[in-house]
Short mmCIF file of C-alpha atoms (C1' of nucleotides) in Angstrom, two decimals:
data_model
loop_
_atom_site.label_atom_id
_atom_site.label_comp_id
_atom_site.label_asym_id
_atom_site.label_seq_id
_atom_site.Cartn_x
_atom_site.Cartn_y
_atom_site.Cartn_z
CA UNK A 1 -15.60 22.68 14.62
CA UNK A 2 -14.61 20.03 12.09
CA UNK A 3 -14.11 16.69 13.74
CA UNK A 4 -11.09 14.96 12.26
CA UNK A 5 -9.85 11.69 13.71
CA UNK A 6 -6.43 10.69 12.48
CA UNK A 7 -6.89 7.13 13.70
CA UNK A 8 -10.04 6.73 11.67
CA UNK A 9 -9.20 4.59 8.66
CA UNK A 10 -11.51 6.79 6.59
CA UNK A 11 -9.34 9.24 4.60
CA UNK A 12 -9.04 12.69 6.12
CA UNK A 13 -10.34 14.51 3.05
CA UNK A 14 -13.46 12.35 3.23
CA UNK A 15 -13.92 13.05 6.93
CA UNK A 16 -13.71 16.76 6.17
CA UNK A 17 -16.29 16.54 3.40
CA UNK A 18 -18.68 14.57 5.61
CA UNK A 19 -18.13 16.94 8.52
CA UNK A 20 -18.91 20.08 6.50
CA UNK A 21 -21.83 18.40 4.76
CA UNK A 22 -23.40 17.58 8.11
CA UNK A 23 -22.91 21.13 9.35
CA UNK A 24 -24.71 22.38 6.25
CA UNK A 25 -27.57 19.92 6.70
CA UNK A 26 -27.98 20.87 10.35
CA UNK A 27 -28.10 24.52 9.34
CA UNK A 28 -24.98 25.46 11.26
CA UNK A 29 -23.38 26.68 8.06
CA UNK A 30 -25.84 28.86 6.20
CA UNK A 31 -25.96 30.10 2.63
CA UNK A 32 -22.97 32.24 1.56
CA UNK A 33 -21.07 31.42 4.75
CA UNK A 34 -17.37 31.58 3.94
CA UNK A 35 -15.35 28.50 4.79
CA UNK A 36 -11.90 28.99 6.34
CA UNK A 37 -9.12 29.40 3.81
CA UNK A 38 -7.19 26.32 2.77
CA UNK A 39 -4.01 27.53 4.44
CA UNK A 40 -5.69 28.59 7.67
CA UNK A 41 -7.63 25.36 8.08
CA UNK A 42 -4.51 23.37 7.26
CA UNK A 43 -2.73 25.14 10.09
CA UNK A 44 -5.58 24.70 12.58
CA UNK A 45 -6.03 20.99 11.91
CA UNK A 46 -2.34 20.23 11.31
CA UNK A 47 -3.24 18.81 7.94
CA UNK A 48 -1.52 19.04 4.58
CA UNK A 49 -3.08 21.91 2.56
CA UNK A 50 -3.45 19.56 -0.41
CA UNK A 51 -5.83 17.48 1.67
CA UNK A 52 -8.00 20.51 2.48
CA UNK A 53 -7.91 21.51 -1.17
CA UNK A 54 -9.12 18.11 -2.18
CA UNK A 55 -12.02 18.21 0.27
CA UNK A 56 -13.07 21.67 -0.93
CA UNK A 57 -12.92 20.51 -4.54
CA UNK A 58 -15.23 17.59 -3.75
CA UNK A 59 -17.65 19.85 -1.92
CA UNK A 60 -17.77 22.12 -4.95
CA UNK A 61 -18.26 19.21 -7.36
CA UNK A 62 -21.13 18.05 -5.18
CA UNK A 63 -22.71 21.50 -5.47
CA UNK A 64 -22.50 22.10 -1.75
CA UNK A 65 -20.09 25.03 -2.06
CA UNK A 66 -19.03 27.50 -4.71
CA UNK A 67 -15.60 29.00 -5.22
CA UNK A 68 -14.79 32.61 -5.96
CA UNK A 69 -11.25 32.88 -7.24
CA UNK A 70 -9.17 35.13 -5.05
CA UNK A 71 -11.96 35.24 -2.46
CA UNK A 72 -12.56 31.80 -1.02
CA UNK A 73 -15.10 28.99 -0.71
CA UNK A 74 -18.74 29.66 0.21
CA UNK A 75 -21.77 27.59 1.10
CA UNK A 76 -24.24 27.23 -1.74
CA UNK A 77 -27.96 27.86 -1.58
CA UNK A 78 -29.28 24.40 -2.33
CA UNK A 79 -29.22 23.06 1.21
CA UNK A 80 -32.50 21.33 0.68
CA UNK A 81 -31.06 19.08 -1.99
CA UNK A 82 -28.18 18.05 0.22
CA UNK A 83 -30.55 17.16 3.01
CA UNK A 84 -32.85 15.20 0.73
CA UNK A 85 -29.93 13.32 -0.79
CA UNK A 86 -28.66 12.36 2.65
CA UNK A 87 -32.16 11.29 3.69
CA UNK A 88 -32.39 8.96 0.73
CA UNK A 89 -28.95 7.53 1.42
CA UNK A 90 -29.85 6.79 5.02
CA UNK A 91 -33.15 5.23 3.98
CA UNK A 92 -31.42 2.93 1.50
CA UNK A 93 -28.80 1.84 3.99
CA UNK A 94 -31.34 1.17 6.72
CA UNK A 95 -33.50 -0.90 4.38
CA UNK A 96 -30.51 -2.96 3.24
CA UNK A 97 -29.51 -3.66 6.82
CA UNK A 98 -33.06 -4.63 7.79
CA UNK A 99 -33.19 -6.93 4.78
CA UNK A 100 -29.99 -8.64 5.82
CA UNK A 101 -31.18 -8.92 9.43
CA UNK A 102 -34.32 -10.72 8.28
CA UNK A 103 -32.26 -12.93 5.96
CA UNK A 104 -30.14 -14.21 8.80
CA UNK A 105 -33.20 -14.85 10.91
CA UNK A 106 -33.45 -11.94 13.34
CA UNK A 107 -37.07 -12.06 14.56
CA UNK A 108 -39.38 -9.12 13.83
CA UNK A 109 -39.88 -8.24 17.46
CA UNK A 110 -36.14 -7.76 17.96
CA UNK A 111 -35.93 -5.60 14.86
CA UNK A 112 -38.82 -3.46 15.97
CA UNK A 113 -37.09 -2.99 19.30
CA UNK A 114 -34.15 -1.35 17.55
CA UNK A 115 -36.67 1.09 16.25
CA UNK A 116 -38.67 1.56 19.43
CA UNK A 117 -35.83 1.76 21.91
CA UNK A 118 -34.43 4.65 19.95
CA UNK A 119 -37.82 6.29 19.99
CA UNK A 120 -38.08 6.07 23.75
CA UNK A 121 -34.60 7.57 24.02
CA UNK A 122 -35.71 10.86 22.54
CA UNK B 1 -21.15 -19.42 -5.42
CA UNK B 2 -18.88 -16.64 -4.15
CA UNK B 3 -19.88 -13.30 -5.55
CA UNK B 4 -16.79 -11.30 -6.48
CA UNK B 5 -17.13 -7.96 -8.24
CA UNK B 6 -13.87 -6.72 -9.72
CA UNK B 7 -15.29 -3.22 -10.15
CA UNK B 8 -16.13 -3.00 -6.46
CA UNK B 9 -13.55 -0.76 -4.77
CA UNK B 10 -13.63 -3.10 -1.77
CA UNK B 11 -10.59 -5.39 -1.95
CA UNK B 12 -11.14 -8.81 -3.47
CA UNK B 13 -9.93 -10.72 -0.41
CA UNK B 14 -12.39 -8.77 1.74
CA UNK B 15 -15.27 -9.51 -0.61
CA UNK B 16 -14.38 -13.19 -0.40
CA UNK B 17 -14.26 -13.13 3.40
CA UNK B 18 -17.63 -11.37 3.61
CA UNK B 19 -19.15 -13.69 1.05
CA UNK B 20 -18.08 -16.86 2.86
CA UNK B 21 -19.00 -15.39 6.24
CA UNK B 22 -22.52 -14.72 5.02
CA UNK B 23 -22.87 -18.23 3.62
CA UNK B 24 -21.84 -19.61 7.01
CA UNK B 25 -24.31 -17.37 8.83
CA UNK B 26 -27.13 -18.39 6.52
CA UNK B 27 -26.28 -22.03 7.16
CA UNK B 28 -25.42 -22.77 3.55
CA UNK B 29 -21.94 -23.85 4.60
CA UNK B 30 -22.20 -26.20 7.53
CA UNK B 31 -19.68 -27.45 10.05
CA UNK B 32 -16.70 -29.31 8.59
CA UNK B 33 -17.68 -28.38 5.06
CA UNK B 34 -14.50 -28.23 3.00
CA UNK B 35 -13.93 -25.01 1.13
CA UNK B 36 -12.55 -25.21 -2.39
CA UNK B 37 -8.77 -25.43 -2.45
CA UNK B 38 -6.80 -22.23 -2.78
CA UNK B 39 -5.55 -23.10 -6.25
CA UNK B 40 -8.86 -24.39 -7.53
CA UNK B 41 -10.81 -21.34 -6.39
CA UNK B 42 -8.09 -19.12 -7.84
CA UNK B 43 -8.66 -20.81 -11.20
CA UNK B 44 -12.45 -20.57 -11.01
CA UNK B 45 -12.50 -16.91 -10.08
CA UNK B 46 -9.48 -15.96 -12.21
CA UNK B 47 -7.79 -14.60 -9.12
CA UNK B 48 -4.23 -15.01 -7.93
CA UNK B 49 -3.88 -17.85 -5.40
CA UNK B 50 -2.20 -15.48 -2.95
CA UNK B 51 -5.37 -13.42 -2.79
CA UNK B 52 -7.48 -16.48 -1.98
CA UNK B 53 -4.89 -17.54 0.57
CA UNK B 54 -5.16 -14.17 2.25
CA UNK B 55 -8.93 -14.44 2.52
CA UNK B 56 -8.70 -17.96 3.95
CA UNK B 57 -6.10 -16.82 6.49
CA UNK B 58 -8.41 -14.05 7.68
CA UNK B 59 -11.32 -16.46 7.99
CA UNK B 60 -9.16 -18.72 10.12
CA UNK B 61 -7.97 -15.85 12.32
CA UNK B 62 -11.62 -14.92 12.81
CA UNK B 63 -12.34 -18.45 13.96
CA UNK B 64 -14.76 -19.09 11.13
CA UNK B 65 -12.67 -21.82 9.52
CA UNK B 66 -9.85 -24.12 10.51
CA UNK B 67 -6.98 -25.25 8.36
CA UNK B 68 -5.42 -28.67 8.10
CA UNK B 69 -2.12 -28.49 6.30
CA UNK B 70 -2.03 -30.80 3.35
CA UNK B 71 -5.78 -31.29 3.57
CA UNK B 72 -7.61 -28.01 3.13
CA UNK B 73 -9.79 -25.41 4.82
CA UNK B 74 -12.95 -26.36 6.70
CA UNK B 75 -15.87 -24.55 8.32
CA UNK B 76 -15.57 -24.36 12.08
CA UNK B 77 -18.23 -25.34 14.59
CA UNK B 78 -18.90 -22.07 16.38
CA UNK B 79 -21.21 -20.59 13.76
CA UNK B 80 -23.49 -19.23 16.43
CA UNK B 81 -20.90 -16.70 17.54
CA UNK B 82 -20.46 -15.42 14.02
CA UNK B 83 -24.19 -14.92 13.65
CA UNK B 84 -24.54 -13.13 16.96
CA UNK B 85 -21.62 -10.88 16.15
CA UNK B 86 -23.17 -9.94 12.83
CA UNK B 87 -26.54 -9.32 14.50
CA UNK B 88 -24.98 -6.88 16.93
CA UNK B 89 -23.10 -5.12 14.15
CA UNK B 90 -26.29 -4.64 12.17
CA UNK B 91 -28.15 -3.41 15.23
CA UNK B 92 -25.47 -0.82 15.98
CA UNK B 93 -25.37 0.44 12.42
CA UNK B 94 -29.16 0.71 12.19
CA UNK B 95 -29.35 2.62 15.44
CA UNK B 96 -26.65 5.04 14.34
CA UNK B 97 -28.43 5.70 11.07
CA UNK B 98 -31.76 6.22 12.81
CA UNK B 99 -30.08 8.62 15.20
CA UNK B 100 -28.64 10.62 12.33
CA UNK B 101 -31.99 10.63 10.53
CA UNK B 102 -33.68 12.14 13.57
CA UNK B 103 -30.82 14.61 13.98
CA UNK B 104 -31.37 16.01 10.51
CA UNK B 105 -35.08 16.23 11.09
CA UNK B 106 -36.60 13.24 9.32
CA UNK B 107 -40.09 12.95 10.86
CA UNK B 108 -40.98 9.82 12.82
CA UNK B 109 -43.72 8.76 10.45
CA UNK B 110 -41.26 8.63 7.54
CA UNK B 111 -38.79 6.61 9.59
CA UNK B 112 -41.44 4.15 10.65
CA UNK B 113 -42.34 3.69 7.00
CA UNK B 114 -38.81 2.43 6.28
CA UNK B 115 -39.52 -0.22 8.82
CA UNK B 116 -43.12 -0.96 7.80
CA UNK B 117 -42.65 -0.96 4.05
CA UNK B 118 -40.09 -3.70 4.46
CA UNK B 119 -42.48 -5.55 6.68
CA UNK B 120 -45.23 -5.52 4.06
CA UNK B 121 -42.74 -6.84 1.52
CA UNK B 122 -42.41 -10.13 3.33
CA UNK C 1 16.22 -3.09 17.20
CA UNK C 2 14.01 -5.86 15.84
CA UNK C 3 15.66 -9.24 16.19
CA UNK C 4 15.05 -11.33 13.09
CA UNK C 5 16.72 -14.70 12.69
CA UNK C 6 16.54 -16.06 9.16
CA UNK C 7 17.50 -19.54 10.33
CA UNK C 8 14.58 -19.62 12.76
CA UNK C 9 11.86 -21.86 11.29
CA UNK C 10 9.28 -19.42 12.65
CA UNK C 11 8.08 -17.19 9.76
CA UNK C 12 9.78 -13.81 9.48
CA UNK C 13 6.53 -11.83 9.72
CA UNK C 14 5.69 -13.67 12.94
CA UNK C 15 9.10 -12.95 14.43
CA UNK C 16 8.57 -9.28 13.62
CA UNK C 17 5.13 -9.24 15.23
CA UNK C 18 6.43 -10.92 18.38
CA UNK C 19 9.43 -8.65 18.50
CA UNK C 20 7.40 -5.46 18.27
CA UNK C 21 4.77 -6.78 20.66
CA UNK C 22 7.44 -7.42 23.28
CA UNK C 23 8.91 -3.95 22.84
CA UNK C 24 5.46 -2.50 23.40
CA UNK C 25 4.88 -4.62 26.50
CA UNK C 26 8.25 -3.62 27.93
CA UNK C 27 7.36 0.01 27.36
CA UNK C 28 10.23 0.62 24.94
CA UNK C 29 7.74 1.66 22.28
CA UNK C 30 5.28 4.10 23.76
CA UNK C 31 1.92 5.39 22.62
CA UNK C 32 1.92 7.17 19.25
CA UNK C 33 5.51 6.13 18.55
CA UNK C 34 5.88 5.85 14.79
CA UNK C 35 7.22 2.55 13.53
CA UNK C 36 9.76 2.63 10.70
CA UNK C 37 8.10 2.78 7.31
CA UNK C 38 7.44 -0.47 5.49
CA UNK C 39 9.99 0.27 2.80
CA UNK C 40 12.66 1.57 5.13
CA UNK C 41 12.46 -1.39 7.48
CA UNK C 42 12.48 -3.70 4.47
CA UNK C 43 15.76 -2.11 3.41
CA UNK C 44 17.31 -2.27 6.88
CA UNK C 45 16.42 -5.90 7.46
CA UNK C 46 16.96 -6.97 3.84
CA UNK C 47 13.40 -8.26 3.75
CA UNK C 48 10.74 -7.89 1.11
CA UNK C 49 8.37 -4.98 1.85
CA UNK C 50 5.38 -7.31 1.53
CA UNK C 51 6.63 -9.30 4.49
CA UNK C 52 6.92 -6.18 6.64
CA UNK C 53 3.51 -5.08 5.45
CA UNK C 54 2.07 -8.40 6.55
CA UNK C 55 3.54 -8.06 10.03
CA UNK C 56 2.22 -4.50 10.36
CA UNK C 57 -1.25 -5.60 9.22
CA UNK C 58 -1.31 -8.29 11.91
CA UNK C 59 -0.23 -5.81 14.56
CA UNK C 60 -3.07 -3.54 13.52
CA UNK C 61 -5.63 -6.35 13.55
CA UNK C 62 -4.42 -7.20 17.07
CA UNK C 63 -5.06 -3.62 18.10
CA UNK C 64 -1.42 -3.03 18.97
CA UNK C 65 -0.89 -0.39 16.29
CA UNK C 66 -2.99 1.90 14.16
CA UNK C 67 -2.35 2.92 10.59
CA UNK C 68 -2.75 6.32 9.00
CA UNK C 69 -2.64 6.02 5.23
CA UNK C 70 0.03 8.21 3.75
CA UNK C 71 1.54 8.78 7.19
CA UNK C 72 2.67 5.52 8.71
CA UNK C 73 2.08 3.00 11.49
CA UNK C 74 1.85 4.08 15.13
CA UNK C 75 1.69 2.37 18.52
CA UNK C 76 -1.81 2.29 19.94
CA UNK C 77 -2.82 3.40 23.42
CA UNK C 78 -4.19 0.19 24.93
CA UNK C 79 -0.81 -1.30 25.86
CA UNK C 80 -2.22 -2.52 29.14
CA UNK C 81 -4.43 -5.05 27.41
CA UNK C 82 -1.52 -6.46 25.46
CA UNK C 83 0.48 -6.89 28.65
CA UNK C 84 -2.37 -8.57 30.49
CA UNK C 85 -3.00 -10.90 27.58
CA UNK C 86 0.65 -11.93 27.53
CA UNK C 87 0.65 -12.43 31.30
CA UNK C 88 -2.29 -14.79 31.06
CA UNK C 89 -0.67 -16.68 28.20
CA UNK C 90 2.52 -17.18 30.19
CA UNK C 91 0.58 -18.27 33.25
CA UNK C 92 -1.35 -20.87 31.26
CA UNK C 93 1.78 -22.25 29.64
CA UNK C 94 3.65 -22.45 32.94
CA UNK C 95 0.78 -24.26 34.62
CA UNK C 96 0.52 -26.76 31.76
CA UNK C 97 4.22 -27.50 31.93
CA UNK C 98 4.13 -27.90 35.71
CA UNK C 99 1.18 -30.25 35.34
CA UNK C 100 3.08 -32.38 32.85
CA UNK C 101 6.17 -32.38 35.04
CA UNK C 102 4.17 -33.75 37.95
CA UNK C 103 2.49 -36.27 35.65
CA UNK C 104 5.81 -37.77 34.64
CA UNK C 105 6.93 -37.88 38.23
CA UNK C 106 9.24 -34.94 38.72
CA UNK C 107 9.44 -34.52 42.51
CA UNK C 108 8.12 -31.31 44.07
CA UNK C 109 11.49 -30.27 45.44
CA UNK C 110 13.02 -30.29 41.94
CA UNK C 111 10.12 -28.26 40.57
CA UNK C 112 10.40 -25.72 43.34
CA UNK C 113 14.08 -25.37 42.51
CA UNK C 114 13.19 -24.21 38.98
CA UNK C 115 11.30 -21.45 40.67
CA UNK C 116 13.83 -20.69 43.39
CA UNK C 117 16.96 -20.82 41.30
CA UNK C 118 15.53 -18.11 39.12
CA UNK C 119 14.67 -16.15 42.22
CA UNK C 120 18.25 -16.26 43.49
CA UNK C 121 19.44 -15.08 40.09
CA UNK C 122 17.77 -11.71 40.48
CA UNK D 1 -4.96 -44.72 22.58
CA UNK D 2 -3.08 -42.16 20.50
CA UNK D 3 -4.73 -38.78 20.70
CA UNK D 4 -4.73 -37.15 17.27
CA UNK D 5 -6.54 -33.86 16.71
CA UNK D 6 -6.95 -32.97 13.07
CA UNK D 7 -7.78 -29.37 13.92
CA UNK D 8 -4.55 -28.96 15.83
CA UNK D 9 -2.20 -26.90 13.67
CA UNK D 10 0.65 -29.11 14.87
CA UNK D 11 1.41 -31.66 12.12
CA UNK D 12 -0.12 -35.08 12.63
CA UNK D 13 3.19 -36.96 12.51
CA UNK D 14 4.45 -34.72 15.30
CA UNK D 15 1.33 -35.31 17.38
CA UNK D 16 1.86 -39.03 16.96
CA UNK D 17 5.50 -38.84 18.05
CA UNK D 18 4.60 -36.76 21.11
CA UNK D 19 1.72 -39.07 21.98
CA UNK D 20 3.84 -42.22 21.86
CA UNK D 21 6.71 -40.54 23.66
CA UNK D 22 4.42 -39.60 26.52
CA UNK D 23 3.05 -43.13 26.75
CA UNK D 24 6.60 -44.42 27.01
CA UNK D 25 7.50 -41.91 29.70
CA UNK D 26 4.41 -42.75 31.71
CA UNK D 27 5.34 -46.42 31.48
CA UNK D 28 2.20 -47.39 29.58
CA UNK D 29 4.34 -48.71 26.75
CA UNK D 30 7.08 -50.87 28.20
CA UNK D 31 10.31 -52.22 26.74
CA UNK D 32 9.91 -54.44 23.67
CA UNK D 33 6.23 -53.59 23.35
CA UNK D 34 5.30 -53.85 19.69
CA UNK D 35 3.70 -50.77 18.17
CA UNK D 36 0.76 -51.31 15.80
CA UNK D 37 1.81 -51.83 12.18
CA UNK D 38 1.90 -48.82 9.91
CA UNK D 39 -1.02 -50.07 7.84
CA UNK D 40 -3.17 -51.01 10.81
CA UNK D 41 -2.64 -47.73 12.63
CA UNK D 42 -3.26 -45.80 9.41
CA UNK D 43 -6.62 -47.57 9.13
CA UNK D 44 -7.57 -47.00 12.78
CA UNK D 45 -6.73 -43.32 12.77
CA UNK D 46 -7.83 -42.63 9.18
CA UNK D 47 -4.39 -41.28 8.45
CA UNK D 48 -2.14 -41.62 5.44
CA UNK D 49 0.32 -44.51 6.00
CA UNK D 50 3.17 -42.22 4.95
CA UNK D 51 2.38 -40.05 7.96
CA UNK D 52 2.60 -43.00 10.34
CA UNK D 53 5.81 -44.11 8.66
CA UNK D 54 7.28 -40.68 9.21
CA UNK D 55 6.38 -40.67 12.89
CA UNK D 56 7.88 -44.13 13.41
CA UNK D 57 11.06 -43.06 11.62
CA UNK D 58 11.42 -40.09 13.94
CA UNK D 59 10.84 -42.24 17.00
CA UNK D 60 13.58 -44.59 15.83
CA UNK D 61 15.99 -41.73 15.11
CA UNK D 62 15.33 -40.44 18.62
CA UNK D 63 16.23 -43.85 19.97
CA UNK D 64 12.79 -44.38 21.47
CA UNK D 65 11.98 -47.38 19.26
CA UNK D 66 13.84 -49.92 17.22
CA UNK D 67 12.77 -51.52 13.97
CA UNK D 68 13.05 -55.16 13.03
CA UNK D 69 12.60 -55.53 9.28
CA UNK D 70 9.72 -57.75 8.47
CA UNK D 71 8.61 -57.76 12.10
CA UNK D 72 7.63 -54.29 13.19
CA UNK D 73 8.50 -51.42 15.52
CA UNK D 74 9.27 -51.97 19.20
CA UNK D 75 9.85 -49.81 22.25
CA UNK D 76 13.50 -49.49 23.18
CA UNK D 77 14.98 -50.07 26.61
CA UNK D 78 16.26 -46.58 27.36
CA UNK D 79 13.08 -45.14 28.82
CA UNK D 80 15.05 -43.37 31.49
CA UNK D 81 16.84 -41.22 28.94
CA UNK D 82 13.58 -40.20 27.31
CA UNK D 83 12.17 -39.15 30.63
CA UNK D 84 15.26 -37.22 31.62
CA UNK D 85 15.37 -35.46 28.25
CA UNK D 86 11.74 -34.42 28.63
CA UNK D 87 12.38 -33.24 32.18
CA UNK D 88 15.19 -31.01 31.01
CA UNK D 89 13.05 -29.63 28.17
CA UNK D 90 10.25 -28.74 30.55
CA UNK D 91 12.68 -27.16 33.00
CA UNK D 92 14.19 -24.98 30.27
CA UNK D 93 10.81 -23.87 29.00
CA UNK D 94 9.51 -23.05 32.48
CA UNK D 95 12.60 -21.02 33.29
CA UNK D 96 12.35 -19.07 30.05
CA UNK D 97 8.71 -18.26 30.72
CA UNK D 98 9.44 -17.19 34.29
CA UNK D 99 12.25 -14.99 33.00
CA UNK D 100 9.91 -13.30 30.54
CA UNK D 101 7.24 -12.89 33.20
CA UNK D 102 9.71 -11.07 35.43
CA UNK D 103 10.91 -8.99 32.48
CA UNK D 104 7.43 -7.65 31.83
CA UNK D 105 6.94 -6.89 35.48
CA UNK D 106 4.81 -9.70 36.88
CA UNK D 107 5.33 -9.47 40.65
CA UNK D 108 6.95 -12.39 42.49
CA UNK D 109 3.90 -13.15 44.58
CA UNK D 110 1.77 -13.67 41.47
CA UNK D 111 4.40 -15.95 39.97
CA UNK D 112 4.66 -18.00 43.13
CA UNK D 113 0.87 -18.39 43.06
CA UNK D 114 1.10 -20.13 39.69
CA UNK D 115 3.33 -22.59 41.46
CA UNK D 116 1.34 -22.89 44.68
CA UNK D 117 -2.15 -23.05 43.23
CA UNK D 118 -1.11 -26.05 41.22
CA UNK D 119 0.31 -27.63 44.32
CA UNK D 120 -2.95 -27.27 46.18
CA UNK D 121 -4.77 -28.82 43.23
CA UNK D 122 -3.01 -32.14 43.63
"C1'" DG E 1 6.87 10.22 0.75
"C1'" DT E 2 3.35 6.89 3.16
"C1'" DG E 3 0.41 2.27 3.29
"C1'" DG E 4 -2.60 -1.24 0.57
"C1'" DT E 5 -3.70 -4.49 -3.09
"C1'" DC E 6 -2.68 -7.67 -6.55
"C1'" DT E 7 0.02 -10.64 -9.69
"C1'" DA E 8 3.49 -14.03 -11.03
"C1'" DG E 9 6.33 -17.32 -9.69
"C1'" DA E 10 9.41 -19.90 -6.63
"C1'" DC E 11 10.10 -22.91 -2.70
"C1'" DC E 12 8.88 -25.52 1.43
"C1'" DA E 13 6.05 -28.57 4.60
"C1'" DC E 14 2.32 -31.84 5.15
"C1'" DG E 15 -0.38 -36.02 3.76
"C1'" DG F 1 -2.56 -33.07 -4.04
"C1'" DT F 2 -3.02 -29.57 0.04
"C1'" DG F 3 -1.71 -24.89 2.58
"C1'" DG F 4 2.17 -21.39 3.92
"C1'" DT F 5 6.00 -18.24 3.15
"C1'" DC F 6 8.67 -15.18 0.57
"C1'" DT F 7 10.29 -12.36 -3.37
"C1'" DA F 8 9.97 -9.09 -7.17
"C1'" DG F 9 7.57 -5.83 -9.18
"C1'" DA F 10 3.49 -3.23 -10.61
"C1'" DC F 11 -0.25 -0.10 -9.54
"C1'" DC F 12 -3.34 2.68 -6.69
"C1'" DA F 13 -4.84 5.84 -2.84
"C1'" DC F 14 -3.61 9.22 0.64
"C1'" DT F 15 -0.75 13.19 2.45
#
DNA sequence: GTGGTCTAGACCACG
DNA sequence: GTGGTCTAGACCACT
């Protein structure tokens, strides 16, 4: 369910955060869904529990989850915000990349193909 | 000339490599241009010479520069390859981002605005 | 296990890279084998950890190993490529040497003996 | 006449030594031929005179040339030795490479092709 | 514990 | 003067 790649140079805790965040955005994990316990997930993924703990703490600080002591970690209700934040992030990154592409002289018709080819792939 | 940001979490040597690579791609640094000496640049940027040395070594291993012992570091002739490589990298990243945007339900008209707004900025 | 010769003018980190690369090619080090830690190997070989680190970084950039932060360095899966690359390198070097030998007038029967003597040694 | 490549990582003085040595072996430079003066060659090749001086000193120490103070540097009479030395060097290198090739499992028929293809190229 | 970055300073080779 | 290697030691991030 959570895709973790140990060869990925990106830290595991970050991969976990991203993975859960995407599941929330896609609606796979709905409001008040309970995440697996730290220990259980650590077992399943063969990961140090501290690493899971760290990921859960980040998710909570981002407002994506809430913690009930003695109960567990649950998905929060503000999924819309998460989605909108991610949308903005993507938009910014795309615009920066397009800017750089134009700076180094990639012609407009090539750039628009990146956009159109994807469209035709749908 | 080389933008180094000490607060940037990206390592200094990597910032230097990227910075010089971009200058080469943009044609600011032409073939056989001599880069500042390791020690001199270390002074200018208030960076340890070893760090500069590391960046220069990476540039050489990438084929962007060549080194003449006792003389200095110079821009190589195959700038075209560097540019094409960067173009492909940008294309891949843009396509991945667009894919994710569509996955999370960003409507096509919004996506096309990212592209068009930039266009009107020219 | 790793042959390092301090009197060899070839840099230590390069000797280490070559040594490990050969072990991988020969199949002594198999996929996902964990290399000794930077600090441990530094102790064993009486070498500064930075030097080991440098060798490991080169191996990773060559695609021979992969690094998991906080875990260690491991042999990568594409050993075949490394072997093929080395084969081509050897072939090129042999052909250049044979070319030079013929240029300076070494007779064919002597050259073929280089080849045959080795054969009879098997 | 002397091929010097500034981009070659091999030091210039070494390139010069090799270049002259090969000319002697090929018989282009015969006994008692006078090499260009240090100053003149430095001018021609745009090289520091110290570098030329170093190369000439090595050639003399190898017995390939002799120096007459106030006159210049001349080719020695023992060309045969130089050639034989080079022959042995090539032989050793080829045998080492063949050994390694067999170690990493290159089949005999491939190895013999390296030898035969060259032959057919003559 | 692991790897990664950076500094300070020494020493060598090349030109 | 140039680049290249190595050491010693500090500090940070990840598990």
